[in-house]
Amino acid sequence: MTTDYTRAYWEKALAETTPRGGMFIDGQLTRSDTGLTFIRIRPMDGKPGAEIARGGIKDIDRAVASARKAFASGVWRKKDPQEKKKIMLRWADLIRKNGAELALLETIDVGKPVMASLNVDVALAANCIQYYAEMCDKLYDEIAPTGPNDRALVRKVPIGVIGAITPWNYPMIIETWKLGPALAAGNSVVLKPAEQSSLTAIRLAELASEAGLPDGVFNVVTGYGEEVGKALACHMDVDMIAFTGSTEVGKLIMGYAASTNLKRVALELGGKSPLVVFADADLDAAASAAAWGCFYNSGETCHASTRLLAERSVVDALVEKIREVTDREITLAHPFEPGAQIGALIEDAHLGKVLGMIEAGVRSGAKRAFGGERVMSETGGYYVSPGVFIAPSNNSSLAQQEIFGPILTVVPFDTEEEAVRIANDTAYGLAGAVFTTDMNRAHRVSEDIHAGTVWVNCYDLSNFATPFGGFKQSGFGRDRSVHAIDKYCDYKTIWQRFS
Ligand code: NAP
């Protein structure tokens, strides 16, 4: 039976839903030790949403102890790989079966269109768990070359207790990027989701438990970053922090690790990704990529194509085409509207920050081509229209700062050399793109842009087979692909001598 996902369907589902805002520790939904909670305000209408447990140090202690106990017992780490695979595959199926509920929870929390939550976020989260489930029984160890009387096994072993700290822009996707490889490798995980997006993290843990994941292998502690996030990153019995979030907090995480137990750290941080368009490019394709690459998810995407570097002779034509694509395809509407392509920003404070950055950019000389204004304020929600601004140079604050809103900054260039220099003139190195019909130039420029992913004549294409992450202040370590497994393992040599 196919469901008709109308606005009325989602309004009814919302009215009938009482989201669970507790923590998930040792296989149980639980309150915080202090009993404290906070109310999450819904970005789509500014109304009070779910009541979330406000965890503290004692809750982190409890969750880490449970994760350590599960790891030490071998209840998951030593499980038959085919059994592990079956449990993770069941979990992926349960995510799909509960897709509409998960999509609703994600949208209540973060304000993105509910159909995007369903068709993109839920679908990719389930696919990610499935991808790593399939790897459980395909991981081999090595035997090193030795003399005839010796045998050296080089084992790839799980690290232990992983603390995962995640952001609010793609909660389920980014959480499963960490959970999939960390669990497939045999670790235990304590997840601290962003305070804005706890609901799907809690449901993911419940569904994992329902699928058969043993108690303690995956725990969720909700609460504030400076409280539970810091407590997790400073914990002496956590072996690694896998963090996705801002560069600012990423630097704090490294400091916490350095000043406590030297736990490993993997950081997926911010970006200010360049999309370089040469005059010989297919301008329609470039305009579509630039608009969708920047405005999807209301620009709340780490690898959004927020800097459009355009050869000077095509700037006006390109901006006009981007306006047309935006008007025609990128519908901003209430997240329950089936046709909504983008929805609300995450919260009132972030709305203020985005509008403030636009104002500062305009004051320092950037010219508004269109959009970039607060809209739909009568709903009580936090909506900003997609906007394009022409910057006087790459030094403009609009071209340097991560705005994390639907704002595209255009910087003109005259030569290939200048385009590459501007593309790399940023603290970040997460992603980039080049549009040209000259394949020699495509090859040169894609090699020279210093970023974790560079697209040629397209943007934001990827699958689980490709690693994702950045250089420079976009962090280090890679999510996705078989290589993500390495991040959650280390080598252990077992040397045997035969007589
Ligand atoms: P954020 O403010 O850095 O928060 C990320 C996580 O860190 C949240 O769970 C947050 O908890 C927690 N946190 C905050 N302060 C902490 C502290 N002192 N100690 C430990 N944890 C702490 O980032 P965000 O605003 O959620 O997300 C947006 C940022 O994430 C952007 O910069 C974006 O580019 C980046 N991002 C990067 C990628 C990537 O793959 N490279 C992907 C997505 C997003 P609270 O929510 O409770 O503060």
XYZ file of C-alpha atoms and ligand atoms in Angstrom:
547
model
C 0.000 0.000 0.000
C 1.399 3.421 -0.886
C 0.844 6.255 1.573
C -0.313 9.666 0.429
C 2.013 11.978 2.320
C -0.126 15.117 2.280
C 0.246 18.030 4.670
C -2.856 16.726 6.486
C -1.147 13.327 6.931
C 1.827 14.942 8.689
C -0.333 17.330 10.770
C -2.302 14.326 12.039
C 0.889 12.345 12.713
C 2.299 15.298 14.651
C -0.875 15.610 16.738
C -0.712 11.896 17.589
C 3.034 11.800 18.387
C 4.562 12.147 21.823
C 8.293 11.983 21.079
C 10.473 10.234 23.647
C 13.151 12.602 24.889
C 14.971 10.357 27.363
C 18.473 8.949 27.118
C 19.287 5.390 26.071
C 21.796 3.727 28.360
C 22.582 0.025 28.826
C 19.629 -1.019 26.652
C 17.091 1.116 28.542
C 15.339 4.404 27.951
C 16.140 6.466 31.040
C 15.845 9.916 32.609
C 18.909 11.968 33.453
C 20.420 11.415 36.890
C 19.279 14.884 37.991
C 15.844 14.578 36.360
C 16.510 17.881 34.534
C 15.067 18.417 31.060
C 14.883 21.153 28.432
C 12.273 21.982 25.793
C 13.276 21.971 22.142
C 11.585 24.781 20.184
C 10.343 23.659 16.745
C 12.058 25.603 13.919
C 9.072 25.233 11.565
C 6.689 27.286 13.750
C 8.622 28.458 16.814
C 6.379 26.424 19.121
C 7.556 24.218 22.004
C 8.427 20.727 20.808
C 9.777 17.722 22.693
C 11.037 17.599 26.281
C 14.607 16.312 26.247
C 16.630 14.837 29.122
C 19.461 17.179 30.108
C 22.298 14.789 30.829
C 25.298 15.484 33.052
C 28.611 13.961 34.093
C 26.962 11.109 36.012
C 24.962 10.093 32.918
C 28.124 10.079 30.813
C 29.835 7.969 33.495
C 26.939 5.508 33.399
C 26.918 5.287 29.593
C 30.711 4.908 29.319
C 30.694 2.210 32.023
C 27.995 0.319 30.131
C 29.892 0.660 26.842
C 33.133 -0.505 28.508
C 31.424 -3.501 30.110
C 29.956 -4.550 26.756
C 33.323 -4.146 25.040
C 35.280 -6.035 27.700
C 32.777 -8.901 27.770
C 33.156 -9.441 24.023
C 29.382 -9.743 23.683
C 29.594 -7.803 20.398
C 33.312 -7.649 19.600
C 33.673 -11.442 19.596
C 30.310 -12.265 18.078
C 30.320 -14.412 14.942
C 30.690 -11.914 12.048
C 27.676 -13.362 10.246
C 25.542 -12.881 13.365
C 26.745 -9.278 13.629
C 25.828 -8.763 10.008
C 22.308 -10.161 10.547
C 21.689 -7.835 13.501
C 22.874 -4.764 11.600
C 20.811 -5.737 8.543
C 17.733 -6.120 10.772
C 18.483 -2.680 12.178
C 18.642 -1.186 8.654
C 15.274 -2.803 7.882
C 13.730 -1.415 11.067
C 14.949 2.077 10.149
C 13.160 1.729 6.795
C 10.004 0.270 8.366
C 9.825 3.149 10.845
C 10.802 5.671 8.186
C 7.741 7.923 8.412
C 8.060 8.222 12.190
C 11.804 8.944 11.989
C 11.227 11.516 9.240
C 8.607 13.290 11.332
C 10.890 13.368 14.392
C 13.785 14.730 12.307
C 11.592 17.469 10.859
C 10.096 18.435 14.224
C 13.644 18.894 15.504
C 15.432 20.526 12.578
C 12.765 22.056 10.314
C 13.796 20.453 7.003
C 11.051 19.314 4.581
C 9.622 16.073 5.896
C 9.760 14.430 2.456
C 13.505 15.170 2.344
C 13.811 13.671 5.832
C 12.053 10.555 4.537
C 13.537 10.182 1.060
C 17.051 11.370 1.825
C 17.907 11.267 5.542
C 16.056 8.089 6.544
C 16.954 6.329 3.292
C 20.666 7.161 3.570
C 20.806 6.244 7.268
C 19.334 2.801 6.536
C 21.609 2.328 3.518
C 24.649 3.274 5.585
C 23.911 0.692 8.285
C 23.311 -1.885 5.536
C 26.604 -1.002 3.818
C 28.609 -1.571 7.010
C 26.533 -4.633 7.977
C 27.728 -6.197 4.727
C 31.338 -5.548 5.738
C 31.102 -7.422 9.055
C 32.001 -10.790 7.483
C 34.440 -9.435 4.901
C 37.207 -7.987 7.069
C 40.487 -9.894 6.851
C 43.655 -9.751 8.939
C 47.225 -10.245 7.666
C 50.141 -12.563 8.149
C 53.443 -10.695 7.900
C 56.498 -12.195 6.150
C 58.803 -13.835 8.749
C 61.373 -16.649 8.995
C 60.174 -20.275 8.747
C 59.877 -20.823 12.506
C 57.771 -17.765 13.197
C 54.289 -16.572 12.406
C 53.315 -12.924 12.869
C 49.578 -12.243 12.764
C 48.779 -8.592 12.113
C 45.298 -8.259 13.566
C 43.057 -5.265 12.964
C 41.295 -4.838 16.299
C 38.572 -2.442 17.472
C 39.746 0.519 19.562
C 37.247 0.180 22.427
C 34.753 2.808 23.578
C 34.023 5.436 20.921
C 32.413 8.765 21.859
C 30.493 10.177 18.902
C 29.540 13.869 19.015
C 27.328 15.013 16.152
C 25.699 18.150 14.677
C 22.085 18.997 13.856
C 22.138 19.535 10.097
C 21.915 15.886 8.962
C 21.533 14.122 12.322
C 20.685 10.566 11.265
C 23.009 10.547 8.267
C 26.052 11.732 10.188
C 25.294 9.522 13.185
C 25.077 6.406 11.019
C 28.304 7.415 9.233
C 29.947 6.919 12.648
C 27.837 4.097 14.049
C 28.098 1.899 10.933
C 31.898 1.500 10.749
C 32.491 1.795 14.520
C 30.056 -1.045 15.272
C 31.029 -3.191 12.269
C 34.603 -3.042 13.581
C 33.420 -4.298 16.996
C 33.543 -1.144 19.146
C 30.991 0.165 21.658
C 29.601 3.681 21.133
C 28.315 6.499 23.330
C 26.561 9.057 21.098
C 25.948 12.649 22.142
C 23.658 14.204 19.502
C 23.324 17.967 19.080
C 20.927 19.447 21.653
C 18.687 20.504 18.730
C 18.345 16.990 17.297
C 18.023 14.326 19.998
C 14.827 12.598 18.878
C 16.054 10.452 16.002
C 19.228 9.501 17.887
C 17.100 8.029 20.679
C 14.896 6.147 18.185
C 17.961 4.818 16.315
C 19.188 3.330 19.606
C 15.808 1.794 20.408
C 15.627 0.238 16.941
C 19.185 -1.111 17.223
C 18.213 -2.773 20.481
C 15.059 -4.193 18.886
C 17.239 -5.596 16.084
C 19.323 -7.478 18.650
C 22.310 -5.210 19.356
C 23.424 -6.224 22.883
C 22.854 -3.802 25.767
C 25.592 -1.224 26.246
C 26.986 -1.470 22.715
C 25.198 1.694 21.602
C 24.187 4.335 24.170
C 22.790 7.840 23.688
C 23.265 10.672 26.185
C 21.323 13.832 25.353
C 22.064 17.325 26.640
C 24.242 20.362 26.118
C 27.634 20.333 24.433
C 29.460 22.175 27.225
C 28.032 19.695 29.737
C 27.699 16.164 28.329
C 29.749 16.754 25.156
C 32.698 18.019 27.167
C 32.291 15.280 29.791
C 32.388 12.636 27.049
C 35.402 14.168 25.294
C 37.273 14.480 28.622
C 36.354 11.028 29.919
C 39.376 8.937 30.940
C 37.761 5.677 29.808
C 36.791 6.798 26.284
C 39.301 5.650 23.658
C 38.314 7.885 20.761
C 36.086 10.845 19.908
C 34.554 10.889 16.432
C 33.339 14.460 16.090
C 31.387 16.303 13.416
C 30.639 19.967 13.969
C 32.195 23.399 13.835
C 35.915 24.058 13.560
C 35.717 26.085 16.777
C 34.402 23.142 18.833
C 36.673 20.706 16.954
C 39.676 22.623 18.340
C 38.252 22.305 21.867
C 37.851 18.551 21.378
C 41.544 18.191 20.482
C 42.411 20.150 23.611
C 40.231 17.921 25.808
C 41.855 14.804 24.369
C 45.351 16.235 24.859
C 44.719 17.247 28.464
C 43.118 13.965 29.540
C 43.996 10.482 28.267
C 45.311 11.217 24.731
C 42.253 9.574 23.236
C 42.211 9.509 19.456
C 40.286 12.216 17.681
C 38.676 12.332 14.237
C 37.250 15.690 13.175
C 34.778 16.448 10.374
C 34.473 20.236 10.499
C 33.287 23.262 8.556
C 33.709 24.339 4.947
C 33.511 27.231 2.481
C 33.597 25.238 -0.710
C 34.389 26.835 -4.088
C 32.502 26.004 -7.272
C 34.644 27.315 -10.145
C 32.910 28.094 -13.453
C 34.899 28.881 -16.604
C 33.321 30.769 -19.500
C 33.405 27.663 -21.738
C 31.269 25.636 -19.277
C 27.696 24.443 -19.755
C 26.227 27.382 -17.833
C 22.832 25.737 -17.315
C 24.457 22.742 -15.642
C 26.727 25.011 -13.597
C 23.800 27.198 -12.461
C 21.750 24.186 -11.413
C 24.712 22.711 -9.490
C 25.491 26.037 -7.816
C 21.868 26.634 -6.737
C 21.192 23.122 -5.454
C 24.730 22.754 -4.075
C 24.329 25.872 -1.959
C 20.608 26.083 -1.130
C 19.710 22.437 -0.413
C 18.936 21.928 3.306
C 18.667 25.754 3.523
C 22.441 25.965 3.121
C 22.961 24.097 6.403
C 25.421 21.729 4.743
C 29.113 21.543 5.606
C 30.174 20.975 1.977
C 27.662 23.430 0.445
C 28.990 25.236 -2.633
C 28.882 28.597 -0.880
C 31.533 30.356 -3.016
C 30.806 30.605 -6.715
C 34.018 31.604 -8.509
C 32.877 32.718 -11.957
C 34.955 33.871 -14.933
C 34.165 37.580 -15.151
C 32.559 37.489 -18.624
C 29.821 35.060 -17.489
C 29.007 36.387 -14.005
C 25.783 38.165 -15.007
C 24.486 35.309 -17.194
C 25.258 32.769 -14.494
C 23.552 34.729 -11.721
C 20.463 35.112 -13.911
C 20.373 31.358 -14.555
C 20.772 30.645 -10.831
C 17.815 32.945 -10.147
C 15.748 31.003 -12.709
C 16.662 27.585 -11.235
C 15.897 28.840 -7.730
C 12.511 30.300 -8.693
C 11.544 27.265 -10.733
C 12.797 24.375 -8.565
C 13.823 25.277 -5.029
C 10.487 25.849 -3.324
C 10.727 27.289 0.172
C 7.653 26.250 2.151
C 6.374 24.824 5.409
C 8.210 21.484 5.924
C 4.948 19.502 5.816
C 4.061 20.768 2.321
C 4.759 17.880 -0.076
C 6.333 20.260 -2.616
C 8.717 21.934 -0.138
C 12.329 21.651 -1.245
C 13.770 23.710 1.602
C 12.357 24.596 5.016
C 13.347 26.453 8.173
C 16.729 27.285 9.685
C 17.565 25.437 12.879
C 16.693 28.096 15.511
C 16.021 31.722 16.268
C 19.620 32.461 17.310
C 20.941 30.961 14.069
C 18.432 32.988 12.028
C 19.773 36.143 13.721
C 23.359 35.077 13.011
C 22.685 34.451 9.310
C 20.851 37.780 8.853
C 23.633 39.567 10.759
C 26.309 38.082 8.491
C 24.378 39.184 5.404
C 24.086 42.736 6.764
C 27.802 42.872 7.585
C 28.671 41.572 4.099
C 26.496 44.201 2.408
C 27.942 46.949 4.621
C 31.431 45.966 3.486
C 30.563 46.191 -0.223
C 28.828 42.948 -1.319
C 25.900 43.541 -3.724
C 22.619 41.647 -3.346
C 21.554 40.016 -6.640
C 18.434 38.534 -5.090
C 16.967 36.967 -1.913
C 18.685 36.451 1.421
C 15.780 37.845 3.446
C 13.643 36.638 6.302
C 10.338 35.296 4.952
C 7.235 33.522 6.315
C 7.711 35.193 9.716
C 3.923 35.006 10.240
C 4.350 31.218 10.766
C 6.575 31.848 13.798
C 9.270 29.736 12.049
C 12.804 30.689 11.019
C 12.832 30.975 7.225
C 15.346 32.758 4.968
C 14.950 32.930 1.184
C 17.845 31.670 -0.970
C 20.096 34.621 -1.762
C 22.970 35.483 -4.093
C 25.502 38.225 -3.357
C 28.349 39.512 -5.538
C 31.427 40.088 -3.389
C 34.018 42.754 -4.241
C 36.741 40.149 -3.585
C 37.419 36.871 -1.827
C 38.345 38.909 1.284
C 34.686 39.800 1.801
C 33.294 38.345 5.034
C 30.590 36.659 2.925
C 33.314 34.810 1.009
C 35.346 33.828 4.073
C 32.891 32.945 6.863
C 30.815 29.793 7.048
C 27.296 31.300 7.068
C 25.380 28.003 7.235
C 22.340 29.556 5.586
C 21.071 29.666 1.960
C 23.550 32.338 0.880
C 25.713 32.052 -2.233
C 28.615 34.472 -2.631
C 29.918 35.147 -6.154
C 33.581 36.087 -6.625
C 34.664 36.969 -10.202
C 38.077 35.857 -11.600
C 40.017 36.459 -14.830
C 42.514 33.589 -15.233
C 42.801 29.890 -14.335
C 45.702 30.639 -12.022
C 43.659 33.264 -10.189
C 40.674 30.886 -9.923
C 42.801 28.213 -8.230
C 44.421 30.761 -5.917
C 41.018 32.095 -4.801
C 39.564 28.571 -4.478
C 42.338 27.700 -2.008
C 42.257 31.091 -0.242
C 40.196 29.814 2.682
C 40.854 28.219 6.050
C 38.840 25.196 4.919
C 39.396 22.291 2.523
C 36.272 20.166 2.527
C 34.983 20.183 -1.066
C 35.065 22.020 -4.385
C 34.065 21.771 -8.028
C 35.128 22.884 -11.479
C 32.868 23.444 -14.496
C 34.559 23.565 -17.900
C 34.395 21.741 -21.230
C 38.217 21.724 -21.433
C 39.149 18.349 -19.925
C 42.834 19.238 -19.597
C 41.840 22.212 -17.490
C 39.342 20.109 -15.533
C 42.174 17.729 -14.694
C 44.587 20.507 -13.657
C 42.109 22.443 -11.552
C 40.583 19.413 -9.809
C 44.118 18.328 -8.827
C 44.994 21.814 -7.570
C 41.933 22.524 -5.425
C 43.008 21.385 -1.965
C 39.866 19.641 -0.722
C 38.665 16.205 0.333
C 36.259 15.937 -2.616
C 36.383 17.786 -5.942
C 33.589 17.371 -8.477
C 33.984 17.948 -12.224
C 30.915 19.286 -14.063
C 28.637 18.163 -11.208
C 28.165 18.778 -7.489
C 27.402 16.707 -4.416
C 27.392 13.334 -6.154
C 28.562 10.584 -3.833
C 27.851 7.135 -2.490
C 29.081 5.065 0.426
C 32.031 3.822 -1.599
C 33.733 7.244 -1.509
C 35.424 8.694 1.610
C 34.170 12.032 2.935
C 36.100 14.600 4.964
C 38.480 17.491 4.603
C 41.924 19.048 4.721
C 43.140 22.130 6.621
C 40.609 23.425 9.173
C 37.903 21.155 7.763
C 39.514 18.483 9.945
C 40.997 15.039 9.445
C 39.851 11.449 9.291
C 37.298 10.228 6.777
C 33.693 9.061 7.100
C 32.118 6.574 4.642
C 33.727 3.891 2.433
C 35.751 0.860 3.515
C 38.447 3.239 4.779
C 36.198 4.484 7.607
C 36.609 1.056 9.200
C 40.341 1.793 9.617
C 39.532 4.838 11.703
C 37.848 2.658 14.321
C 40.567 -0.054 14.411
C 44.237 -0.352 15.119
C 46.862 -2.976 14.340
C 47.892 -5.546 16.900
C 50.724 -7.996 16.231
C 50.674 -11.497 17.646
C 54.066 -13.135 17.082
C 54.338 -16.885 17.457
C 57.557 -18.970 17.477
C 57.434 -22.636 16.595
C 60.087 -25.028 17.778
P 28.826 22.613 16.858
O 28.252 23.784 17.538
O 30.293 22.503 16.747
O 28.236 21.331 17.637
C 28.545 20.024 17.219
C 28.379 19.105 18.403
O 29.345 19.436 19.400
C 27.016 19.218 19.080
O 26.612 17.954 19.532
C 27.328 20.141 20.251
O 26.415 20.034 21.316
C 28.700 19.641 20.650
N 29.461 20.578 21.448
C 29.330 21.929 21.531
N 30.235 22.427 22.414
C 30.921 21.372 22.887
C 31.986 21.243 23.820
N 32.515 22.297 24.451
N 32.475 20.010 24.074
C 31.969 18.927 23.445
N 30.953 18.983 22.564
C 30.443 20.200 22.279
O 28.251 22.417 15.380
P 26.725 22.482 14.903
O 26.302 23.904 15.011
O 25.937 21.433 15.583
O 26.863 22.035 13.366
C 27.262 22.881 12.369
C 28.741 22.729 12.076
O 29.027 21.368 11.770
C 29.161 23.514 10.854
O 30.391 24.137 11.114
C 29.303 22.449 9.781
O 30.157 22.789 8.730
C 29.813 21.302 10.581
N 29.553 20.037 9.871
C 30.596 19.366 9.302
C 30.376 18.186 8.578
C 31.512 17.411 7.956
O 31.322 16.235 7.641
N 32.671 18.010 7.743
C 29.089 17.682 8.470
C 28.047 18.402 9.060
C 28.296 19.564 9.775
P 25.244 21.158 21.473
O 24.409 21.038 20.277
O 24.553 20.756 22.686
O 25.943 22.477 21.586
